[in-house]
PDB file of C-alpha atoms and ligand atoms in Angstrom:
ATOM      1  CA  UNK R 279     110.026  75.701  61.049  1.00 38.00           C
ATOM      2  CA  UNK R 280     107.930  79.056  61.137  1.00 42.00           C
ATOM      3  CA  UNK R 281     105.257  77.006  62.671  1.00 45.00           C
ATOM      4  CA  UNK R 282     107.553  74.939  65.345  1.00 51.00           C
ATOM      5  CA  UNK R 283     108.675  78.817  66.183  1.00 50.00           C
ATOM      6  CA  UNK R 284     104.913  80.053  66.556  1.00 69.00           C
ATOM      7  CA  UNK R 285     104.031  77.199  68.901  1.00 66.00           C
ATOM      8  CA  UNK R 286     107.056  77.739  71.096  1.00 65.00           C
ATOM      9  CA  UNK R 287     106.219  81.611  71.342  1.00 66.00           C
ATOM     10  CA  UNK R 288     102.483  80.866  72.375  1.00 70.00           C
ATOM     11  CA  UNK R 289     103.701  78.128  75.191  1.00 68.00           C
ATOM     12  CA  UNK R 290     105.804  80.896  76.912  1.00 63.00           C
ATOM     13  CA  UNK R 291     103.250  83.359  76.485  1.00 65.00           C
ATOM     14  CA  UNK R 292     100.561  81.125  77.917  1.00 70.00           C
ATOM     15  CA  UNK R 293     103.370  80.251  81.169  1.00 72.00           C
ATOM     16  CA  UNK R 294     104.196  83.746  81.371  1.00 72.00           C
ATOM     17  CA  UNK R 295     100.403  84.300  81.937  1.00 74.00           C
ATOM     18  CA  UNK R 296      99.506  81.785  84.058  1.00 77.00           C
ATOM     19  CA  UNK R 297     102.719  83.086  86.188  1.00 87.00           C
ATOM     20  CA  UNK R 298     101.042  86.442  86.429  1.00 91.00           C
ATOM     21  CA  UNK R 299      97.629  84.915  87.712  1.00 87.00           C
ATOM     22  CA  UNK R 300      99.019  82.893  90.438  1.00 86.00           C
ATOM     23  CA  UNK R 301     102.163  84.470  92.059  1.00 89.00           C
ATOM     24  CA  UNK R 302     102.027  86.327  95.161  1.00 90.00           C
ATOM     25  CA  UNK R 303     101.124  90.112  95.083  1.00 94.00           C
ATOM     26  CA  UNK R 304     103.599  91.047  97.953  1.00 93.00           C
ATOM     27  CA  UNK R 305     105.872  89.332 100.300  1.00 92.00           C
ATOM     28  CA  UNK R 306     104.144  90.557 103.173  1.00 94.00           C
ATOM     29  CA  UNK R 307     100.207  89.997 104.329  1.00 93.00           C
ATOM     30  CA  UNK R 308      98.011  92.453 106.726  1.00 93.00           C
ATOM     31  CA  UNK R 309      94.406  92.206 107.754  1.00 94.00           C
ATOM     32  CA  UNK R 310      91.903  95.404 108.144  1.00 95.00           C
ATOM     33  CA  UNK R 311      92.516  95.514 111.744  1.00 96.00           C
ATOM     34  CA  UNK R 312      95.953  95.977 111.625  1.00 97.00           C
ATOM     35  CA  UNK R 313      95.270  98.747 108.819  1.00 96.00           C
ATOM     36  CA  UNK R 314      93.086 100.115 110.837  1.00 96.00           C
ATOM     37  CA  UNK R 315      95.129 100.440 113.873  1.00 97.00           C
ATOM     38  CA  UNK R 316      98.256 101.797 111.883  1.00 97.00           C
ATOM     39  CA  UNK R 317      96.234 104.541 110.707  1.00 97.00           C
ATOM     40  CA  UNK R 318      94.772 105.198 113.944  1.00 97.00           C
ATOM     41  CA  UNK R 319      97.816 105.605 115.087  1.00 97.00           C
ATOM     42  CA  UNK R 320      99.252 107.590 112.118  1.00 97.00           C
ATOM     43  CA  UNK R 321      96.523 109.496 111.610  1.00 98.00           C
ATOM     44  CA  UNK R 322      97.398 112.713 113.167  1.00 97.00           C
ATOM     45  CA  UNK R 323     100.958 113.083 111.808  1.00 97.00           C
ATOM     46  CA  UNK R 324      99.682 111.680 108.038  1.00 97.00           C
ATOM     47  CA  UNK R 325      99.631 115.289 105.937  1.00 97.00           C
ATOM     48  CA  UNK R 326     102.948 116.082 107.765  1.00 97.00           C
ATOM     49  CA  UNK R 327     104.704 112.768 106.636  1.00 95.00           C
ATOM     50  CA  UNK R 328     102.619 111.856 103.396  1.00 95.00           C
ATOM     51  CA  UNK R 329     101.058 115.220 102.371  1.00 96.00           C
ATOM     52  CA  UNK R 330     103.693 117.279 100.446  1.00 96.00           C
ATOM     53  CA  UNK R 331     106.027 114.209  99.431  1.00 95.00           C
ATOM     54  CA  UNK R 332     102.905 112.595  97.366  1.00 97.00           C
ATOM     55  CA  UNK R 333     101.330 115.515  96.005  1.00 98.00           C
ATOM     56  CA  UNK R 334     102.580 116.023  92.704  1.00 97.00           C
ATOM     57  CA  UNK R 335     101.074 113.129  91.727  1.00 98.00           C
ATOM     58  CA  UNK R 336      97.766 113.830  93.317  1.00 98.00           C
ATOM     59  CA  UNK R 337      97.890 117.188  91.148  1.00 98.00           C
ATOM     60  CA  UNK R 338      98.479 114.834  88.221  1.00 98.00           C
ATOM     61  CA  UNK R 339      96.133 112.614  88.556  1.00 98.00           C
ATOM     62  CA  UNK R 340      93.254 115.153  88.756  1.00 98.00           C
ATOM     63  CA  UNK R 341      94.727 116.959  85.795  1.00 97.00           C
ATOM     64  CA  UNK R 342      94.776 113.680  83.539  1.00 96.00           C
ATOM     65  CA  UNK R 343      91.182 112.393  84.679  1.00 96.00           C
ATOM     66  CA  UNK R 344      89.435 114.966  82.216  1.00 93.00           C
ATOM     67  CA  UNK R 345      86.942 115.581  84.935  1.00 97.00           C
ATOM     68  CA  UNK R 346      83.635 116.869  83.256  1.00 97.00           C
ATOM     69  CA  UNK R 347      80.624 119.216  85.494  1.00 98.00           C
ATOM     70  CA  UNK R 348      78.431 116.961  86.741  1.00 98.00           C
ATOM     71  CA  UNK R 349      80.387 113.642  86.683  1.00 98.00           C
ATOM     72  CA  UNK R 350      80.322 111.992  89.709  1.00 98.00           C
ATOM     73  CA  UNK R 351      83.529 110.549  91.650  1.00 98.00           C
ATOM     74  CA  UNK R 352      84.006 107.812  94.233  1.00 98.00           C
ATOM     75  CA  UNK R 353      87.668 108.714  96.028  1.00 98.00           C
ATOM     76  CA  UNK R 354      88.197 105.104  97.693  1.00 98.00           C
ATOM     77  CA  UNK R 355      90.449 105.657 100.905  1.00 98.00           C
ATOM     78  CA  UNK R 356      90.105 109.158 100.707  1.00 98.00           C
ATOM     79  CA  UNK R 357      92.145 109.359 104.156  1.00 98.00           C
ATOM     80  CA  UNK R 358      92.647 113.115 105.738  1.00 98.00           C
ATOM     81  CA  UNK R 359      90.647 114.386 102.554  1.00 98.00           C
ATOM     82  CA  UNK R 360      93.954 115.776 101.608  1.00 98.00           C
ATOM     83  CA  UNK R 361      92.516 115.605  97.585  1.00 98.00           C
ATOM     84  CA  UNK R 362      89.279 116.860  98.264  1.00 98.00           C
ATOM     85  CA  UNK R 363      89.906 120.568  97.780  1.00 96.00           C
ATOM     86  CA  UNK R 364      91.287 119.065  94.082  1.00 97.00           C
ATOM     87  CA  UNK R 365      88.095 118.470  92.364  1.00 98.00           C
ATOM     88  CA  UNK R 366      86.615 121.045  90.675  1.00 97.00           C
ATOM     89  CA  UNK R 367      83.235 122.191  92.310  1.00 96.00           C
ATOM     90  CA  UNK R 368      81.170 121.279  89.621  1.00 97.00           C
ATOM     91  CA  UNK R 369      81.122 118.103  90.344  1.00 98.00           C
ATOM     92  CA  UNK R 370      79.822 115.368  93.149  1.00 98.00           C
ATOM     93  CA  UNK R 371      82.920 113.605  95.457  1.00 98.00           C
ATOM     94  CA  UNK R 372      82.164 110.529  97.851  1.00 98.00           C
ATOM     95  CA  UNK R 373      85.315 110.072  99.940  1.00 98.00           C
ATOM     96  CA  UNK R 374      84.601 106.318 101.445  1.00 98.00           C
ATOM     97  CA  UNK R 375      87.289 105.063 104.429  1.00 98.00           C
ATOM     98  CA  UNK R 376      87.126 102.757 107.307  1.00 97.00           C
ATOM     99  CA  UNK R 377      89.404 104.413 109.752  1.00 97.00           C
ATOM    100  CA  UNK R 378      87.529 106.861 112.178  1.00 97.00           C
ATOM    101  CA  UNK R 379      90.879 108.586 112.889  1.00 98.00           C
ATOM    102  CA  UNK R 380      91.341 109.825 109.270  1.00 98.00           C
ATOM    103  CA  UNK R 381      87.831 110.031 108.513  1.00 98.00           C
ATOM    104  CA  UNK R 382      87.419 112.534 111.729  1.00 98.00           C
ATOM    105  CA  UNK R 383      90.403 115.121 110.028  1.00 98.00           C
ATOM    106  CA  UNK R 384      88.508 114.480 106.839  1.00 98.00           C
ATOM    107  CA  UNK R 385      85.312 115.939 108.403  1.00 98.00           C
ATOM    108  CA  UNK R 386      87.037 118.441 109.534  1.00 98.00           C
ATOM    109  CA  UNK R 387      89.058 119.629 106.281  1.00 98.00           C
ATOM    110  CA  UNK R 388      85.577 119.733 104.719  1.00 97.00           C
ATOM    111  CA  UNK R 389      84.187 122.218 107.342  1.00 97.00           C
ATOM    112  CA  UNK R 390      87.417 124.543 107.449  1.00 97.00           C
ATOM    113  CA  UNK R 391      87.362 124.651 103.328  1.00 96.00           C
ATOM    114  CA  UNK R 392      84.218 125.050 103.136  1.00 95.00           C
ATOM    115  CA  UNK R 393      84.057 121.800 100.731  1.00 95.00           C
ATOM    116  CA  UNK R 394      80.333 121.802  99.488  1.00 95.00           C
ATOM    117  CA  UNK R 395      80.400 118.903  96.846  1.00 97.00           C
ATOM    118  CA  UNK R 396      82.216 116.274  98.901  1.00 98.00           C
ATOM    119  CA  UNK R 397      80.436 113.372 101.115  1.00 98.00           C
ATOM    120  CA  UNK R 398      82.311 111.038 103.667  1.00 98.00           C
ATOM    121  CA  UNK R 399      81.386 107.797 104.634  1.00 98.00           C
ATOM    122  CA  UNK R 400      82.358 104.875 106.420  1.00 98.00           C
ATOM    123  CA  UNK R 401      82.949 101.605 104.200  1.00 98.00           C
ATOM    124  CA  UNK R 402      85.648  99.154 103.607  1.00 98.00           C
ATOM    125  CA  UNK R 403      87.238  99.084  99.946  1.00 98.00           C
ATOM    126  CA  UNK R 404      86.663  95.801  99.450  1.00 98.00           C
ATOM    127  CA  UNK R 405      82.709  95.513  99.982  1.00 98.00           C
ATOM    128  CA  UNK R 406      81.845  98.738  98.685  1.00 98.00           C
ATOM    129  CA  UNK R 407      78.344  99.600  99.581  1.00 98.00           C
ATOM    130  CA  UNK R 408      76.580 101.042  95.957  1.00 98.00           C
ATOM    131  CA  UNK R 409      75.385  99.932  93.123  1.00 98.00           C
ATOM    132  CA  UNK R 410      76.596  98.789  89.920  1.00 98.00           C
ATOM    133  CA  UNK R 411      77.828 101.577  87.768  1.00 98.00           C
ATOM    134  CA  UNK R 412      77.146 104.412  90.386  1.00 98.00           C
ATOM    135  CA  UNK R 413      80.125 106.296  89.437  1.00 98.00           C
ATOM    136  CA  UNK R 414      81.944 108.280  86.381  1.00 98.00           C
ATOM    137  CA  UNK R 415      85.104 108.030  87.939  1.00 98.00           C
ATOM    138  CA  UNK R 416      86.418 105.545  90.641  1.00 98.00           C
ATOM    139  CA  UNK R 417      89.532 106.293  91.673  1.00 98.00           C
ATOM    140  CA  UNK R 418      91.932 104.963  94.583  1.00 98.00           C
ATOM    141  CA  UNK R 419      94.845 107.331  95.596  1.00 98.00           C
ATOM    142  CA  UNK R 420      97.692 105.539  97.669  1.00 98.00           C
ATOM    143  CA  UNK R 421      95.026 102.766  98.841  1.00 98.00           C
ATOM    144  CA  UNK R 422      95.886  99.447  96.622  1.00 98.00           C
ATOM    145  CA  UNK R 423      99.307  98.596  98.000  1.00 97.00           C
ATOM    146  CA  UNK R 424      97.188  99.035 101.601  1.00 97.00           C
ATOM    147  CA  UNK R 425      94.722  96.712 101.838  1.00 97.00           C
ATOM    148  CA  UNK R 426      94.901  93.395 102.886  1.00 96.00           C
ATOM    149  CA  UNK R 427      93.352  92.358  99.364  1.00 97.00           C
ATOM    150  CA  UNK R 428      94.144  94.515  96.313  1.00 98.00           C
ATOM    151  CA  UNK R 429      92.917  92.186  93.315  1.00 97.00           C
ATOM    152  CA  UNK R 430      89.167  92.354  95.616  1.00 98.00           C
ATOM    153  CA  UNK R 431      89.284  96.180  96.001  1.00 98.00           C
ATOM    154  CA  UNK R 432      89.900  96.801  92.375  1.00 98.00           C
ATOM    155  CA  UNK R 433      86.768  94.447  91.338  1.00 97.00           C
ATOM    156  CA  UNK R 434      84.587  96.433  93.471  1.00 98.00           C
ATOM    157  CA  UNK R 435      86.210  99.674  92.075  1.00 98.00           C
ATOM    158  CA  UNK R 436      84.970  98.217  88.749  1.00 98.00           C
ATOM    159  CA  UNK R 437      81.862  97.480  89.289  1.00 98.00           C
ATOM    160  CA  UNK R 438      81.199 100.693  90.831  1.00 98.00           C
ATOM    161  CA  UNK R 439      82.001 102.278  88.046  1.00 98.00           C
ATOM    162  CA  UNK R 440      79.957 103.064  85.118  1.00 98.00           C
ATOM    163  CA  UNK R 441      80.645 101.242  81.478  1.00 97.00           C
ATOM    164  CA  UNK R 442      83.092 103.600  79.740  1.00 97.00           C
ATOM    165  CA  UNK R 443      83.860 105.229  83.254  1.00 97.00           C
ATOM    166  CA  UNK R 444      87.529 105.385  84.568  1.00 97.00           C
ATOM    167  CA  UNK R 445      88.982 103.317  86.860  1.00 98.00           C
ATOM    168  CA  UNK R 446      92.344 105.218  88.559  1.00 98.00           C
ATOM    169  CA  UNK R 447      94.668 103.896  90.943  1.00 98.00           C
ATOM    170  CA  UNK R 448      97.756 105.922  91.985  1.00 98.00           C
ATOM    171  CA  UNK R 449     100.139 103.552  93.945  1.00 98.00           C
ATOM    172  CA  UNK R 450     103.989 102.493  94.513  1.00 97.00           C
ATOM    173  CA  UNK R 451     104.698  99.518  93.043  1.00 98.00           C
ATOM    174  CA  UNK R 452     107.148  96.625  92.570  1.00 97.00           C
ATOM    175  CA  UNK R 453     110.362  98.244  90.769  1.00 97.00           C
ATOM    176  CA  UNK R 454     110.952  96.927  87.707  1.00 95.00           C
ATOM    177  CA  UNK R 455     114.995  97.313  88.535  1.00 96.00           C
ATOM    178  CA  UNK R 456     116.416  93.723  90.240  1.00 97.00           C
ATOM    179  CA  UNK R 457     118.623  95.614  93.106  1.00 97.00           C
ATOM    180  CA  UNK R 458     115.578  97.814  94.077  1.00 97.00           C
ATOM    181  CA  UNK R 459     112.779  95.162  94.129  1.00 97.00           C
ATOM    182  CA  UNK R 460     115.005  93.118  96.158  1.00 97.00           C
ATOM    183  CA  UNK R 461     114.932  96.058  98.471  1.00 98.00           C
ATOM    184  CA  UNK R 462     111.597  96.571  98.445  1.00 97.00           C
ATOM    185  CA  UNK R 463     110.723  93.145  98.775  1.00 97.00           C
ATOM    186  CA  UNK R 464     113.280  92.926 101.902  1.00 98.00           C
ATOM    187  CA  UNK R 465     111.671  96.215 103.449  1.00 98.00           C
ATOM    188  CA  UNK R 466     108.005  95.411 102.969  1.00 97.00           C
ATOM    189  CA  UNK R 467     107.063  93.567 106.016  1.00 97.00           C
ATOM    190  CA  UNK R 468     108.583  96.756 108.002  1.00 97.00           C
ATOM    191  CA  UNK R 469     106.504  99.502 105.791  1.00 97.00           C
ATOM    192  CA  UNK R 470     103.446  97.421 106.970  1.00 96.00           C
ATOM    193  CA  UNK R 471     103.502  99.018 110.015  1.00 96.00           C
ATOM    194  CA  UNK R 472     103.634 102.683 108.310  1.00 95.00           C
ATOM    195  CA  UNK R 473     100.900 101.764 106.315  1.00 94.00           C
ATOM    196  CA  UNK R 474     101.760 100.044 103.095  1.00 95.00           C
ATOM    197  CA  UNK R 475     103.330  97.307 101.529  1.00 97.00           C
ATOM    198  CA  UNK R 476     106.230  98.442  99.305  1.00 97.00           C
ATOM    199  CA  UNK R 477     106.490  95.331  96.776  1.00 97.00           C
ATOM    200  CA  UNK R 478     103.261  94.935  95.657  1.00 97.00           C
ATOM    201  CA  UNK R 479     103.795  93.738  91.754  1.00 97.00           C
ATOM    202  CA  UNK R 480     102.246  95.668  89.077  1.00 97.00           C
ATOM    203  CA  UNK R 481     101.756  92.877  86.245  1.00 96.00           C
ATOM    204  CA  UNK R 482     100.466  90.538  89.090  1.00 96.00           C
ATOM    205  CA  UNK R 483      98.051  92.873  90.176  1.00 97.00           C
ATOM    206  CA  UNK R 484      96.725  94.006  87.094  1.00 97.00           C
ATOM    207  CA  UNK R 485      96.520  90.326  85.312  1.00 95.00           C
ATOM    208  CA  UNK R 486      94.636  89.424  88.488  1.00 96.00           C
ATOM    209  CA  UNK R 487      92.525  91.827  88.447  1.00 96.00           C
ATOM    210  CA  UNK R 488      91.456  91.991  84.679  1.00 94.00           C
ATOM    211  CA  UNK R 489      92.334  95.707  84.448  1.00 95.00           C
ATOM    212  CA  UNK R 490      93.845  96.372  81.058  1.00 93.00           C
ATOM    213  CA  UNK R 491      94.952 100.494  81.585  1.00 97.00           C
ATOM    214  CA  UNK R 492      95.068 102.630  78.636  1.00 97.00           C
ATOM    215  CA  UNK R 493      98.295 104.583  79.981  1.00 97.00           C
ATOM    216  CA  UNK R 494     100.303 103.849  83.006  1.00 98.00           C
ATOM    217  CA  UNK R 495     102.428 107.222  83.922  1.00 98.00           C
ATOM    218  CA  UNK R 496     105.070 107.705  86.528  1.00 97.00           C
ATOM    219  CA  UNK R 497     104.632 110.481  88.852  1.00 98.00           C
ATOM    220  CA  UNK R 498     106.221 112.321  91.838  1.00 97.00           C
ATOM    221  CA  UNK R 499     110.074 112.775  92.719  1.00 95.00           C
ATOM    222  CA  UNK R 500     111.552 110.640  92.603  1.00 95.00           C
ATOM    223  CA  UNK R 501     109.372 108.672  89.755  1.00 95.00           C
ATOM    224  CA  UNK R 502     108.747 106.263  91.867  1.00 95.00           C
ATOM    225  CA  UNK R 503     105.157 105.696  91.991  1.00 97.00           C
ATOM    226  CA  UNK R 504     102.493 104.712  88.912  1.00 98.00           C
ATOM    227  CA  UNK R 505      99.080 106.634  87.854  1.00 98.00           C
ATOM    228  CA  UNK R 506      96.937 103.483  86.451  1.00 98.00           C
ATOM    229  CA  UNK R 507      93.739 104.232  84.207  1.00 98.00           C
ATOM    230  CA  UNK R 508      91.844 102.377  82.979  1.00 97.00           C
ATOM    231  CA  UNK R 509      88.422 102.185  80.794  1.00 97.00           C
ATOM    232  CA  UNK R 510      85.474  99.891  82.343  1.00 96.00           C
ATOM    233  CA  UNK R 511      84.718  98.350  78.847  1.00 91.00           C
ATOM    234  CA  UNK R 512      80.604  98.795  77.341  1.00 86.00           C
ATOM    235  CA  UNK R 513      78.434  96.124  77.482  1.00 80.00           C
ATOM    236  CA  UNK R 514      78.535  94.285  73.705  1.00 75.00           C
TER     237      UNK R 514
HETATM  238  C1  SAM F1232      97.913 106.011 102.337  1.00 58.73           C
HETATM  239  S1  SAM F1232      96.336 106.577 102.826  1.00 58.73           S
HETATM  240  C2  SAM F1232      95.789 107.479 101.400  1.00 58.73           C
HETATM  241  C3  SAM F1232      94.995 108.708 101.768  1.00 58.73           C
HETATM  242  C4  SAM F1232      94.689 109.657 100.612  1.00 58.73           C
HETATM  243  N1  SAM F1232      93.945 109.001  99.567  1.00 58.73           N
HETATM  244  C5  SAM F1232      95.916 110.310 100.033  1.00 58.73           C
HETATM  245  O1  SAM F1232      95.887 110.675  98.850  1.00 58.73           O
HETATM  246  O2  SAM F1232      96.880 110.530 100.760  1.00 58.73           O
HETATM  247  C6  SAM F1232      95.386 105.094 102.728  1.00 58.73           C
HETATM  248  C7  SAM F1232      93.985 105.241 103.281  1.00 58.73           C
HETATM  249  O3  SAM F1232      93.259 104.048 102.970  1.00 58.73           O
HETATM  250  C8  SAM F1232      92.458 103.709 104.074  1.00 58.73           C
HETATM  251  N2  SAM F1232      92.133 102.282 103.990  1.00 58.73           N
HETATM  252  C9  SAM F1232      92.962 101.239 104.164  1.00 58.73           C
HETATM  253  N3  SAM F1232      92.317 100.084 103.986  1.00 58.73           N
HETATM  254  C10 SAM F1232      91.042 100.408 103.680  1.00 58.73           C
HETATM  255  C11 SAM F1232      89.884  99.644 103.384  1.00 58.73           C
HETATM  256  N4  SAM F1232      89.904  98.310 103.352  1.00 58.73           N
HETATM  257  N5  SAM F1232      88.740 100.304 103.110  1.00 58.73           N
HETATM  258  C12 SAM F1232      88.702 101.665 103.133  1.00 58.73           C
HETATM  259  N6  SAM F1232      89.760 102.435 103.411  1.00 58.73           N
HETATM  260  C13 SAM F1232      90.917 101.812 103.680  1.00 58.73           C
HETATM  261  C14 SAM F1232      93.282 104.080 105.288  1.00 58.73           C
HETATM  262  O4  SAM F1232      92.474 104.237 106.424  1.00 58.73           O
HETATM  263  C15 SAM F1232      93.919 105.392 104.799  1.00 58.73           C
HETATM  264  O5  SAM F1232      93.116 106.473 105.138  1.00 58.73           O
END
């Protein structure tokens, strides 16, 4: 009987898995053009609109990544720079993005502040240009529910990132409540157009990806939004 039990439990386990592989990520689909042109378009107005509504969990996340002097970040979608004056300065900050409009405030921010241990460059997310294990810490603030291809972007955050580096992704996801992931399923292919989808599914993403985080924490007010790390595992 134990045994018939045990069998049973392993079969849904197994479905429930192959569930998470395969389902959609989000209702709605973009392409980096689009992106790109939304935050072209936004780009101006994006500390107004995004800046102080997000930032307690930009504070957080910089306070729980136990940054050491000398270890050496990758920010991927570092936008307006908004977190670059974060960081302590004894460390090294590449800030990659691949819209000219935000990059251009970036560049800016970094002159006015006086930022001397940040770099900016031009890359997409998803075809990151460095080596394997070029980073300490690989982190992705507000960028995963952006991209046209989350489950691609977090690979190459991976492999960027040194064995027994962190991988950190601060994002909005999927509610876990029925009456708000209906809404945020409905709503989705209208936040598109300000620059994110607003259902993309946690579990989904992170069986797709092969991330298994050591803590997932809710931030900001309301707690609507997760702060994902996770350890890239040493070679056995
Ligand atoms: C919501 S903003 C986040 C900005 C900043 N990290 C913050 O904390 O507010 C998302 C940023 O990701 C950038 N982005 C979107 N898709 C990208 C891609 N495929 N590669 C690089 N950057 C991308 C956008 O241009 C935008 O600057």
């Amino acid at each position: 009987m134990a045994m018939r039990t045990n069998r049973r439990d392993e079969n849904v386990g197994r479905s429930a898995a192959s569930d998470l592989a395969s389902r959609d990520l989000s209702v709605a689909s973009v392409e980096n053009a689009f992106v790109e042109g939304v935050y072209g378009k936004i780009a101006k107005g994006y500390d107004f609109f995004f800046g102080p509504t997000l930032h307690p969990g930009r504070l957080t996340a910089i306070q729980r990544m136990g940054i050491r002097p000398g270890d050496r970040i990758l920010e991927v979608g570092v936008g307006t720079g908004i977190n670059l004056g974060l960081y302590p300065k004894d460390c090294t900050v590449t800030g990659i993005d691949f819209s000219d409009a935000m990059l251009e405030i970036a560049r800016e921010r970094v002159e006015r502040k006086g930022v001397l241990n940040a770099r900016l460059l031009q890359m997409d997310a998803a075809d990151l240009k460095f080596a394997d294990n070029s980073f300490d810490i690989v982190y992705a603030p507000y960028l995963i529910s952006v991209v046209p291809d989350p489950v691609k972007v977090a690979r190459e955050m991976r492999r960027v990132c040194r064995p027994g580096g962190r991988v950190i992704i601060l994002n909005h996801f999927l509610s876990p409540n029925p009456f708000m992931s209906r809404v945020e399923r409905w709503i989705s292919p209208a936040t598109i157009h300000i620059g994110f989808k607003s259902d993309l599914d946690l579990p989904a993403f992170l069986a797709q990806a092969e991330l298994e985080p050591v803590s997932i924490e809710k931030v900001n007010i309301p707690r609507w939004w997760s702060l994902v790390t996770a350890i890239k595992d040493e070679p056995k």
